[in-house]
């Protein structure tokens, strides 16, 4: 068995692992990275962020074609199957894999494909698909193994009509009806995608509102637009059983209801990928969700072993994982680092949602005297030109100082629009003020112009 020595070994090639490995290599360290799949990119590239957002984009284009009056001169509305749309989305995945593979070669990072397991606190055994074994010895180790869908034991995921958010990407037909259990971010995104393809969706939520961490007005807007596109949202429900047969799936709820559909998608929770790491050999224990605890330096209980990304839990976003991996590596390199805590929310429903900072409910509970400035996209020239008139930009600011406290956006390009407000909120002192948007000239027509409109709307409320 070959033995290799490194300064840093990273487990996982998702966003956290990639940024940690490249950062270490650029600082002159000898680095290896381990990936259990045959291609790099991790769950983000192959089952999560990239395929679902590429799929969403294709569906959004279909919806635009089918609802734009100009295209009626070309022909009637078009129907596309799920496999056909997914096939088009795979081109993006291939480009991502090619690009990321180049990153490792260019930075002279050794890439090992196989399953990693701790032998001791400084040694990892890597078993490849041919049962070959390599031994990697490292001074520092970063665990960035990501997460996978949680699968309850009482649901038969081997049934051909029962899916999780990973296996749904291999769906070989387009169901006429679909039940989605779990109305979190993933469930709402897939409800948007399938309803956009004309599938009748039952979205089962075990809470009393959709995405309750959002601003209430934004959550209500999402509920309205999902229902507008044919999604039936069922709140405060739990499943009793999920049974598949040859022609579909029957979901029985604890409330006594039963629902039949062509297919079933489980989208309720994720589990950290730690069960095969041999954590018992180094004295680490994952929590009940398979996640590792870290301190503000991203160190686990073993001081030279770090963890970043979905495997440590909140916020479980690709954007945060990149920064967590980078900063965990900065710390182990004795460089300046930060603990990632202020993270924008990006939810890729149709239309999309993005927010940064507290919402109205949280500010009210904290007894912060705030005011609201709003701009509705239907009133902006750019949205009228593109036809993307659904949604709004909402600025929450302090009544007295005009300090911007929160930005909440619902509509086309929300995740892009948000970054302007986020940048101003990150400024210190008087640089973070609502007046910036009034005293700054924005290109016209743009979606960003909504900041000026919302700021003027907010100032009209101040006395």
GROMACS .gro file of C-alpha atoms in nm, residues 39-407:
model
  369
   39UNK     CA    1  -1.603   1.319  -1.103
   40UNK     CA    2  -1.522   1.625  -0.893
   41UNK     CA    3  -1.774   1.885  -0.784
   42UNK     CA    4  -1.949   1.711  -0.498
   43UNK     CA    5  -2.321   1.709  -0.434
   44UNK     CA    6  -2.342   2.078  -0.527
   45UNK     CA    7  -2.243   2.009  -0.888
   46UNK     CA    8  -2.408   1.672  -0.945
   47UNK     CA    9  -2.727   1.655  -0.734
   48UNK     CA   10  -2.794   1.988  -0.565
   49UNK     CA   11  -2.734   2.349  -0.659
   50UNK     CA   12  -2.613   2.325  -1.020
   51UNK     CA   13  -2.858   2.070  -1.167
   52UNK     CA   14  -3.164   2.209  -0.988
   53UNK     CA   15  -3.087   2.569  -1.084
   54UNK     CA   16  -3.003   2.476  -1.443
   55UNK     CA   17  -3.328   2.280  -1.456
   56UNK     CA   18  -3.516   2.578  -1.313
   57UNK     CA   19  -3.371   2.805  -1.582
   58UNK     CA   20  -3.490   2.576  -1.862
   59UNK     CA   21  -3.838   2.560  -1.710
   60UNK     CA   22  -3.850   2.938  -1.669
   61UNK     CA   23  -3.767   2.978  -2.038
   62UNK     CA   24  -4.048   2.739  -2.132
   63UNK     CA   25  -4.291   2.933  -1.914
   64UNK     CA   26  -4.182   3.261  -2.074
   65UNK     CA   27  -4.234   3.120  -2.424
   66UNK     CA   28  -4.575   2.982  -2.341
   67UNK     CA   29  -4.701   3.304  -2.184
   68UNK     CA   30  -4.546   3.567  -2.412
   69UNK     CA   31  -4.798   3.699  -2.665
   70UNK     CA   32  -4.529   3.771  -2.921
   71UNK     CA   33  -4.443   3.402  -2.949
   72UNK     CA   34  -4.802   3.319  -3.051
   73UNK     CA   35  -4.700   3.439  -3.399
   74UNK     CA   36  -4.448   3.154  -3.407
   75UNK     CA   37  -4.672   2.877  -3.286
   76UNK     CA   38  -4.882   2.732  -3.010
   77UNK     CA   39  -4.754   2.671  -2.655
   78UNK     CA   40  -4.498   2.392  -2.632
   79UNK     CA   41  -4.490   2.098  -2.392
   80UNK     CA   42  -4.155   1.956  -2.280
   81UNK     CA   43  -4.094   1.636  -2.088
   82UNK     CA   44  -3.892   1.634  -1.768
   83UNK     CA   45  -3.618   1.406  -1.914
   84UNK     CA   46  -3.580   1.638  -2.215
   85UNK     CA   47  -3.539   1.945  -1.996
   86UNK     CA   48  -3.301   1.761  -1.764
   87UNK     CA   49  -3.091   1.651  -2.062
   88UNK     CA   50  -3.037   2.014  -2.158
   89UNK     CA   51  -2.937   2.097  -1.800
   90UNK     CA   52  -2.664   1.831  -1.794
   91UNK     CA   53  -2.453   2.043  -2.027
   92UNK     CA   54  -2.398   2.286  -1.740
   93UNK     CA   55  -2.288   2.002  -1.510
   94UNK     CA   56  -2.033   1.883  -1.767
   95UNK     CA   57  -1.888   2.234  -1.798
   96UNK     CA   58  -1.862   2.265  -1.421
   97UNK     CA   59  -1.680   1.932  -1.390
   98UNK     CA   60  -1.435   2.022  -1.667
   99UNK     CA   61  -1.361   2.361  -1.513
  100UNK     CA   62  -1.314   2.228  -1.160
  101UNK     CA   63  -1.094   1.940  -1.269
  102UNK     CA   64  -0.869   2.199  -1.434
  103UNK     CA   65  -0.847   2.391  -1.105
  104UNK     CA   66  -0.682   2.097  -0.929
  105UNK     CA   67  -0.438   2.028  -1.211
  106UNK     CA   68  -0.340   2.395  -1.243
  107UNK     CA   69  -0.276   2.427  -0.870
  108UNK     CA   70  -0.088   2.094  -0.854
  109UNK     CA   71  -0.328   1.941  -0.607
  110UNK     CA   72  -0.321   1.560  -0.597
  111UNK     CA   73  -0.668   1.419  -0.657
  112UNK     CA   74  -0.762   1.079  -0.512
  113UNK     CA   75  -1.090   0.911  -0.606
  114UNK     CA   76  -1.223   0.681  -0.338
  115UNK     CA   77  -1.385   0.655   0.004
  116UNK     CA   78  -1.183   0.813   0.284
  117UNK     CA   79  -1.166   0.668   0.634
  118UNK     CA   80  -0.958   0.781   0.930
  119UNK     CA   81  -0.695   0.535   1.047
  120UNK     CA   82  -0.577   0.775   1.314
  121UNK     CA   83  -0.573   1.151   1.375
  122UNK     CA   84  -0.318   1.217   1.099
  123UNK     CA   85  -0.379   0.925   0.861
  124UNK     CA   86  -0.653   0.862   0.605
  125UNK     CA   87  -0.709   0.539   0.413
  126UNK     CA   88  -0.860   0.585   0.067
  127UNK     CA   89  -1.031   0.283  -0.092
  128UNK     CA   90  -1.103   0.313  -0.465
  129UNK     CA   91  -1.368   0.132  -0.671
  130UNK     CA   92  -1.128  -0.154  -0.749
  131UNK     CA   93  -1.068  -0.205  -0.374
  132UNK     CA   94  -0.720  -0.059  -0.405
  133UNK     CA   95  -0.593   0.126  -0.098
  134UNK     CA   96  -0.385   0.441  -0.054
  135UNK     CA   97  -0.263   0.587   0.275
  136UNK     CA   98  -0.246   0.965   0.313
  137UNK     CA   99  -0.065   1.122   0.608
  138UNK     CA  100  -0.133   1.491   0.675
  139UNK     CA  101  -0.041   1.761   0.925
  140UNK     CA  102  -0.384   1.923   0.882
  141UNK     CA  103  -0.713   1.775   0.759
  142UNK     CA  104  -1.032   1.946   0.640
  143UNK     CA  105  -1.358   1.748   0.639
  144UNK     CA  106  -1.587   1.885   0.367
  145UNK     CA  107  -1.797   1.580   0.285
  146UNK     CA  108  -2.128   1.765   0.243
  147UNK     CA  109  -2.471   1.617   0.301
  148UNK     CA  110  -2.735   1.397   0.142
  149UNK     CA  111  -3.114   1.378   0.164
  150UNK     CA  112  -3.247   1.236   0.489
  151UNK     CA  113  -3.444   0.919   0.415
  152UNK     CA  114  -3.684   0.791   0.680
  153UNK     CA  115  -3.672   0.414   0.722
  154UNK     CA  116  -4.046   0.367   0.679
  155UNK     CA  117  -4.048   0.492   0.318
  156UNK     CA  118  -3.936   0.255   0.041
  157UNK     CA  119  -3.704   0.466  -0.172
  158UNK     CA  120  -3.628   0.162  -0.391
  159UNK     CA  121  -3.977   0.188  -0.537
  160UNK     CA  122  -3.958   0.332  -0.894
  161UNK     CA  123  -4.215   0.606  -0.818
  162UNK     CA  124  -4.071   0.726  -0.485
  163UNK     CA  125  -3.786   0.977  -0.503
  164UNK     CA  126  -3.564   1.200  -0.293
  165UNK     CA  127  -3.403   1.523  -0.414
  166UNK     CA  128  -3.103   1.325  -0.548
  167UNK     CA  129  -3.288   1.051  -0.737
  168UNK     CA  130  -3.552   1.287  -0.881
  169UNK     CA  131  -3.287   1.406  -1.128
  170UNK     CA  132  -3.295   1.060  -1.292
  171UNK     CA  133  -3.674   1.070  -1.340
  172UNK     CA  134  -3.735   0.904  -1.677
  173UNK     CA  135  -4.089   1.031  -1.740
  174UNK     CA  136  -4.307   1.333  -1.669
  175UNK     CA  137  -4.570   1.256  -1.405
  176UNK     CA  138  -4.911   1.416  -1.444
  177UNK     CA  139  -4.941   1.450  -1.066
  178UNK     CA  140  -4.675   1.473  -0.793
  179UNK     CA  141  -4.680   1.482  -0.414
  180UNK     CA  142  -4.388   1.665  -0.251
  181UNK     CA  143  -4.346   1.612   0.121
  182UNK     CA  144  -4.147   1.894   0.280
  183UNK     CA  145  -4.206   2.260   0.201
  184UNK     CA  146  -3.862   2.388   0.284
  185UNK     CA  147  -3.633   2.549   0.029
  186UNK     CA  148  -3.583   2.231  -0.176
  187UNK     CA  149  -3.951   2.138  -0.170
  188UNK     CA  150  -4.064   2.485  -0.278
  189UNK     CA  151  -3.804   2.500  -0.556
  190UNK     CA  152  -3.913   2.165  -0.700
  191UNK     CA  153  -4.280   2.260  -0.664
  192UNK     CA  154  -4.203   2.562  -0.885
  193UNK     CA  155  -4.011   2.352  -1.136
  194UNK     CA  156  -4.270   2.078  -1.178
  195UNK     CA  157  -4.570   2.311  -1.179
  196UNK     CA  158  -4.389   2.508  -1.450
  197UNK     CA  159  -4.389   2.189  -1.659
  198UNK     CA  160  -4.764   2.154  -1.614
  199UNK     CA  161  -4.751   1.890  -1.338
  200UNK     CA  162  -5.023   1.909  -1.072
  201UNK     CA  163  -4.834   1.932  -0.742
  202UNK     CA  164  -4.949   1.870  -0.386
  203UNK     CA  165  -4.696   2.038  -0.154
  204UNK     CA  166  -4.726   1.902   0.199
  205UNK     CA  167  -4.593   2.129   0.472
  206UNK     CA  168  -4.556   2.016   0.834
  207UNK     CA  169  -4.565   2.380   0.950
  208UNK     CA  170  -4.829   2.651   0.935
  209UNK     CA  171  -4.664   2.867   0.667
  210UNK     CA  172  -4.410   2.839   0.386
  211UNK     CA  173  -4.048   2.918   0.471
  212UNK     CA  174  -4.134   3.081   0.802
  213UNK     CA  175  -3.782   3.227   0.835
  214UNK     CA  176  -3.866   3.469   0.553
  215UNK     CA  177  -4.034   3.805   0.580
  216UNK     CA  178  -4.407   3.736   0.620
  217UNK     CA  179  -4.499   3.941   0.313
  218UNK     CA  180  -4.250   3.750   0.098
  219UNK     CA  181  -4.372   3.415   0.232
  220UNK     CA  182  -4.731   3.512   0.150
  221UNK     CA  183  -4.628   3.617  -0.202
  222UNK     CA  184  -4.458   3.281  -0.259
  223UNK     CA  185  -4.769   3.096  -0.143
  224UNK     CA  186  -4.987   3.300  -0.379
  225UNK     CA  187  -4.769   3.240  -0.685
  226UNK     CA  188  -4.729   2.868  -0.619
  227UNK     CA  189  -5.107   2.836  -0.597
  228UNK     CA  190  -5.142   3.050  -0.910
  229UNK     CA  191  -4.940   2.790  -1.100
  230UNK     CA  192  -5.148   2.499  -0.976
  231UNK     CA  193  -4.965   2.394  -0.660
  232UNK     CA  194  -5.197   2.282  -0.380
  233UNK     CA  195  -5.027   2.369  -0.051
  234UNK     CA  196  -5.135   2.166   0.253
  235UNK     CA  197  -5.016   2.311   0.585
  236UNK     CA  198  -4.977   2.144   0.927
  237UNK     CA  199  -4.970   1.791   0.789
  238UNK     CA  200  -4.759   1.486   0.873
  239UNK     CA  201  -4.744   1.163   0.677
  240UNK     CA  202  -4.875   0.836   0.818
  241UNK     CA  203  -4.752   0.617   0.533
  242UNK     CA  204  -4.626   0.632   0.176
  243UNK     CA  205  -4.714   0.329  -0.037
  244UNK     CA  206  -4.620   0.278  -0.399
  245UNK     CA  207  -4.785   0.044  -0.648
  246UNK     CA  208  -4.752  -0.019  -1.022
  247UNK     CA  209  -4.935   0.295  -1.129
  248UNK     CA  210  -4.859   0.550  -0.858
  249UNK     CA  211  -4.820   0.636  -0.492
  250UNK     CA  212  -5.074   0.674  -0.212
  251UNK     CA  213  -4.981   0.911   0.070
  252UNK     CA  214  -5.180   0.880   0.391
  253UNK     CA  215  -5.164   1.175   0.629
  254UNK     CA  216  -5.207   1.169   1.005
  255UNK     CA  217  -5.503   1.404   0.964
  256UNK     CA  218  -5.690   1.120   0.792
  257UNK     CA  219  -5.649   1.249   0.436
  258UNK     CA  220  -5.513   1.029   0.160
  259UNK     CA  221  -5.364   1.155  -0.166
  260UNK     CA  222  -5.286   0.962  -0.481
  261UNK     CA  223  -5.031   1.077  -0.738
  262UNK     CA  224  -4.813   0.943  -1.017
  263UNK     CA  225  -4.496   1.004  -0.814
  264UNK     CA  226  -4.376   1.111  -0.470
  265UNK     CA  227  -4.079   1.334  -0.382
  266UNK     CA  228  -3.938   1.340  -0.030
  267UNK     CA  229  -3.779   1.681   0.039
  268UNK     CA  230  -3.766   1.702   0.417
  269UNK     CA  231  -3.422   1.733   0.575
  270UNK     CA  232  -3.062   1.641   0.502
  271UNK     CA  233  -2.796   1.431   0.675
  272UNK     CA  234  -2.423   1.503   0.698
  273UNK     CA  235  -2.196   1.256   0.516
  274UNK     CA  236  -1.994   1.135   0.814
  275UNK     CA  237  -2.103   0.774   0.865
  276UNK     CA  238  -1.821   0.619   0.659
  277UNK     CA  239  -1.537   0.840   0.789
  278UNK     CA  240  -1.440   0.621   1.084
  279UNK     CA  241  -1.480   0.909   1.327
  280UNK     CA  242  -1.463   0.665   1.616
  281UNK     CA  243  -1.094   0.615   1.535
  282UNK     CA  244  -1.016   0.980   1.613
  283UNK     CA  245  -1.254   1.044   1.900
  284UNK     CA  246  -1.509   1.252   1.706
  285UNK     CA  247  -1.887   1.201   1.720
  286UNK     CA  248  -2.143   1.342   1.479
  287UNK     CA  249  -2.482   1.459   1.603
  288UNK     CA  250  -2.811   1.289   1.520
  289UNK     CA  251  -2.815   1.457   1.178
  290UNK     CA  252  -2.465   1.338   1.093
  291UNK     CA  253  -2.315   1.684   1.142
  292UNK     CA  254  -1.988   1.783   1.312
  293UNK     CA  255  -1.953   2.058   1.570
  294UNK     CA  256  -1.684   2.320   1.515
  295UNK     CA  257  -1.565   2.626   1.705
  296UNK     CA  258  -1.539   2.980   1.565
  297UNK     CA  259  -1.215   2.873   1.393
  298UNK     CA  260  -1.384   2.577   1.214
  299UNK     CA  261  -1.186   2.338   1.433
  300UNK     CA  262  -1.342   2.015   1.550
  301UNK     CA  263  -1.264   1.868   1.892
  302UNK     CA  264  -0.937   1.747   1.737
  303UNK     CA  265  -0.743   2.072   1.698
  304UNK     CA  266  -0.572   1.997   1.364
  305UNK     CA  267  -0.889   1.861   1.201
  306UNK     CA  268  -1.127   2.119   1.056
  307UNK     CA  269  -1.475   2.094   0.903
  308UNK     CA  270  -1.670   2.320   0.669
  309UNK     CA  271  -1.976   2.323   0.444
  310UNK     CA  272  -2.298   2.126   0.483
  311UNK     CA  273  -2.129   1.875   0.712
  312UNK     CA  274  -2.133   2.135   0.993
  313UNK     CA  275  -2.499   2.230   0.942
  314UNK     CA  276  -2.632   2.585   0.916
  315UNK     CA  277  -2.669   2.753   0.677
  316UNK     CA  278  -2.612   2.462   0.435
  317UNK     CA  279  -2.571   2.687   0.132
  318UNK     CA  280  -2.314   2.656  -0.145
  319UNK     CA  281  -2.232   3.027  -0.111
  320UNK     CA  282  -2.153   2.988   0.258
  321UNK     CA  283  -1.963   2.664   0.200
  322UNK     CA  284  -1.716   2.837  -0.033
  323UNK     CA  285  -1.643   3.097   0.233
  324UNK     CA  286  -1.632   2.844   0.516
  325UNK     CA  287  -1.379   2.630   0.331
  326UNK     CA  288  -1.167   2.933   0.247
  327UNK     CA  289  -1.169   3.063   0.603
  328UNK     CA  290  -1.112   2.726   0.766
  329UNK     CA  291  -0.798   2.700   0.555
  330UNK     CA  292  -0.695   3.057   0.635
  331UNK     CA  293  -0.708   2.967   1.005
  332UNK     CA  294  -0.497   2.655   0.968
  333UNK     CA  295  -0.248   2.859   0.764
  334UNK     CA  296  -0.233   3.121   1.041
  335UNK     CA  297  -0.378   3.379   0.801
  336UNK     CA  298  -0.649   3.636   0.871
  337UNK     CA  299  -0.986   3.462   0.875
  338UNK     CA  300  -1.351   3.523   0.959
  339UNK     CA  301  -1.631   3.305   1.087
  340UNK     CA  302  -1.906   3.313   0.825
  341UNK     CA  303  -2.226   3.436   0.989
  342UNK     CA  304  -2.384   3.703   0.766
  343UNK     CA  305  -2.510   3.503   0.470
  344UNK     CA  306  -2.766   3.619   0.211
  345UNK     CA  307  -3.058   3.387   0.149
  346UNK     CA  308  -3.107   3.278  -0.212
  347UNK     CA  309  -3.412   3.065  -0.291
  348UNK     CA  310  -3.458   2.969  -0.655
  349UNK     CA  311  -3.831   2.931  -0.679
  350UNK     CA  312  -4.014   3.090  -0.972
  351UNK     CA  313  -3.996   3.384  -0.908
  352UNK     CA  314  -3.686   3.370  -0.688
  353UNK     CA  315  -3.638   3.507  -0.338
  354UNK     CA  316  -3.340   3.666  -0.167
  355UNK     CA  317  -3.290   3.842   0.164
  356UNK     CA  318  -3.021   3.978   0.393
  357UNK     CA  319  -3.067   4.092   0.750
  358UNK     CA  320  -3.366   4.070   0.986
  359UNK     CA  321  -3.726   4.075   0.868
  360UNK     CA  322  -4.015   4.288   0.998
  361UNK     CA  323  -4.127   4.030   1.252
  362UNK     CA  324  -3.780   4.003   1.403
  363UNK     CA  325  -3.732   4.379   1.422
  364UNK     CA  326  -4.072   4.423   1.584
  365UNK     CA  327  -3.994   4.157   1.845
  366UNK     CA  328  -3.661   4.330   1.914
  367UNK     CA  329  -3.845   4.663   1.952
  368UNK     CA  330  -3.631   4.832   1.686
  369UNK     CA  331  -3.804   5.145   1.546
  370UNK     CA  332  -3.792   5.075   1.173
  371UNK     CA  333  -3.967   5.191   0.860
  372UNK     CA  334  -4.028   5.025   0.524
  373UNK     CA  335  -3.950   5.136   0.170
  374UNK     CA  336  -4.101   4.936  -0.117
  375UNK     CA  337  -4.071   4.920  -0.492
  376UNK     CA  338  -4.304   4.697  -0.692
  377UNK     CA  339  -4.144   4.563  -1.008
  378UNK     CA  340  -4.465   4.615  -1.206
  379UNK     CA  341  -4.395   4.988  -1.176
  380UNK     CA  342  -4.035   4.975  -1.310
  381UNK     CA  343  -3.957   5.022  -1.678
  382UNK     CA  344  -3.712   4.730  -1.704
  383UNK     CA  345  -3.966   4.481  -1.565
  384UNK     CA  346  -4.231   4.616  -1.799
  385UNK     CA  347  -3.994   4.566  -2.093
  386UNK     CA  348  -3.899   4.210  -2.000
  387UNK     CA  349  -4.242   4.110  -1.878
  388UNK     CA  350  -4.105   4.002  -1.539
  389UNK     CA  351  -4.338   4.229  -1.345
  390UNK     CA  352  -4.404   3.997  -1.051
  391UNK     CA  353  -4.242   4.088  -0.721
  392UNK     CA  354  -4.100   4.366  -0.512
  393UNK     CA  355  -3.794   4.505  -0.336
  394UNK     CA  356  -3.835   4.588   0.031
  395UNK     CA  357  -3.589   4.794   0.236
  396UNK     CA  358  -3.613   4.800   0.617
  397UNK     CA  359  -3.436   5.095   0.776
  398UNK     CA  360  -3.407   5.269   1.114
  399UNK     CA  361  -3.659   5.552   1.154
  400UNK     CA  362  -3.411   5.791   1.316
  401UNK     CA  363  -3.069   5.715   1.165
  402UNK     CA  364  -3.189   5.579   0.826
  403UNK     CA  365  -2.946   5.287   0.872
  404UNK     CA  366  -3.043   4.999   0.644
  405UNK     CA  367  -3.138   4.701   0.859
  406UNK     CA  368  -3.265   4.445   0.609
  407UNK     CA  369  -3.322   4.386   0.238
   0.00000   0.00000   0.00000
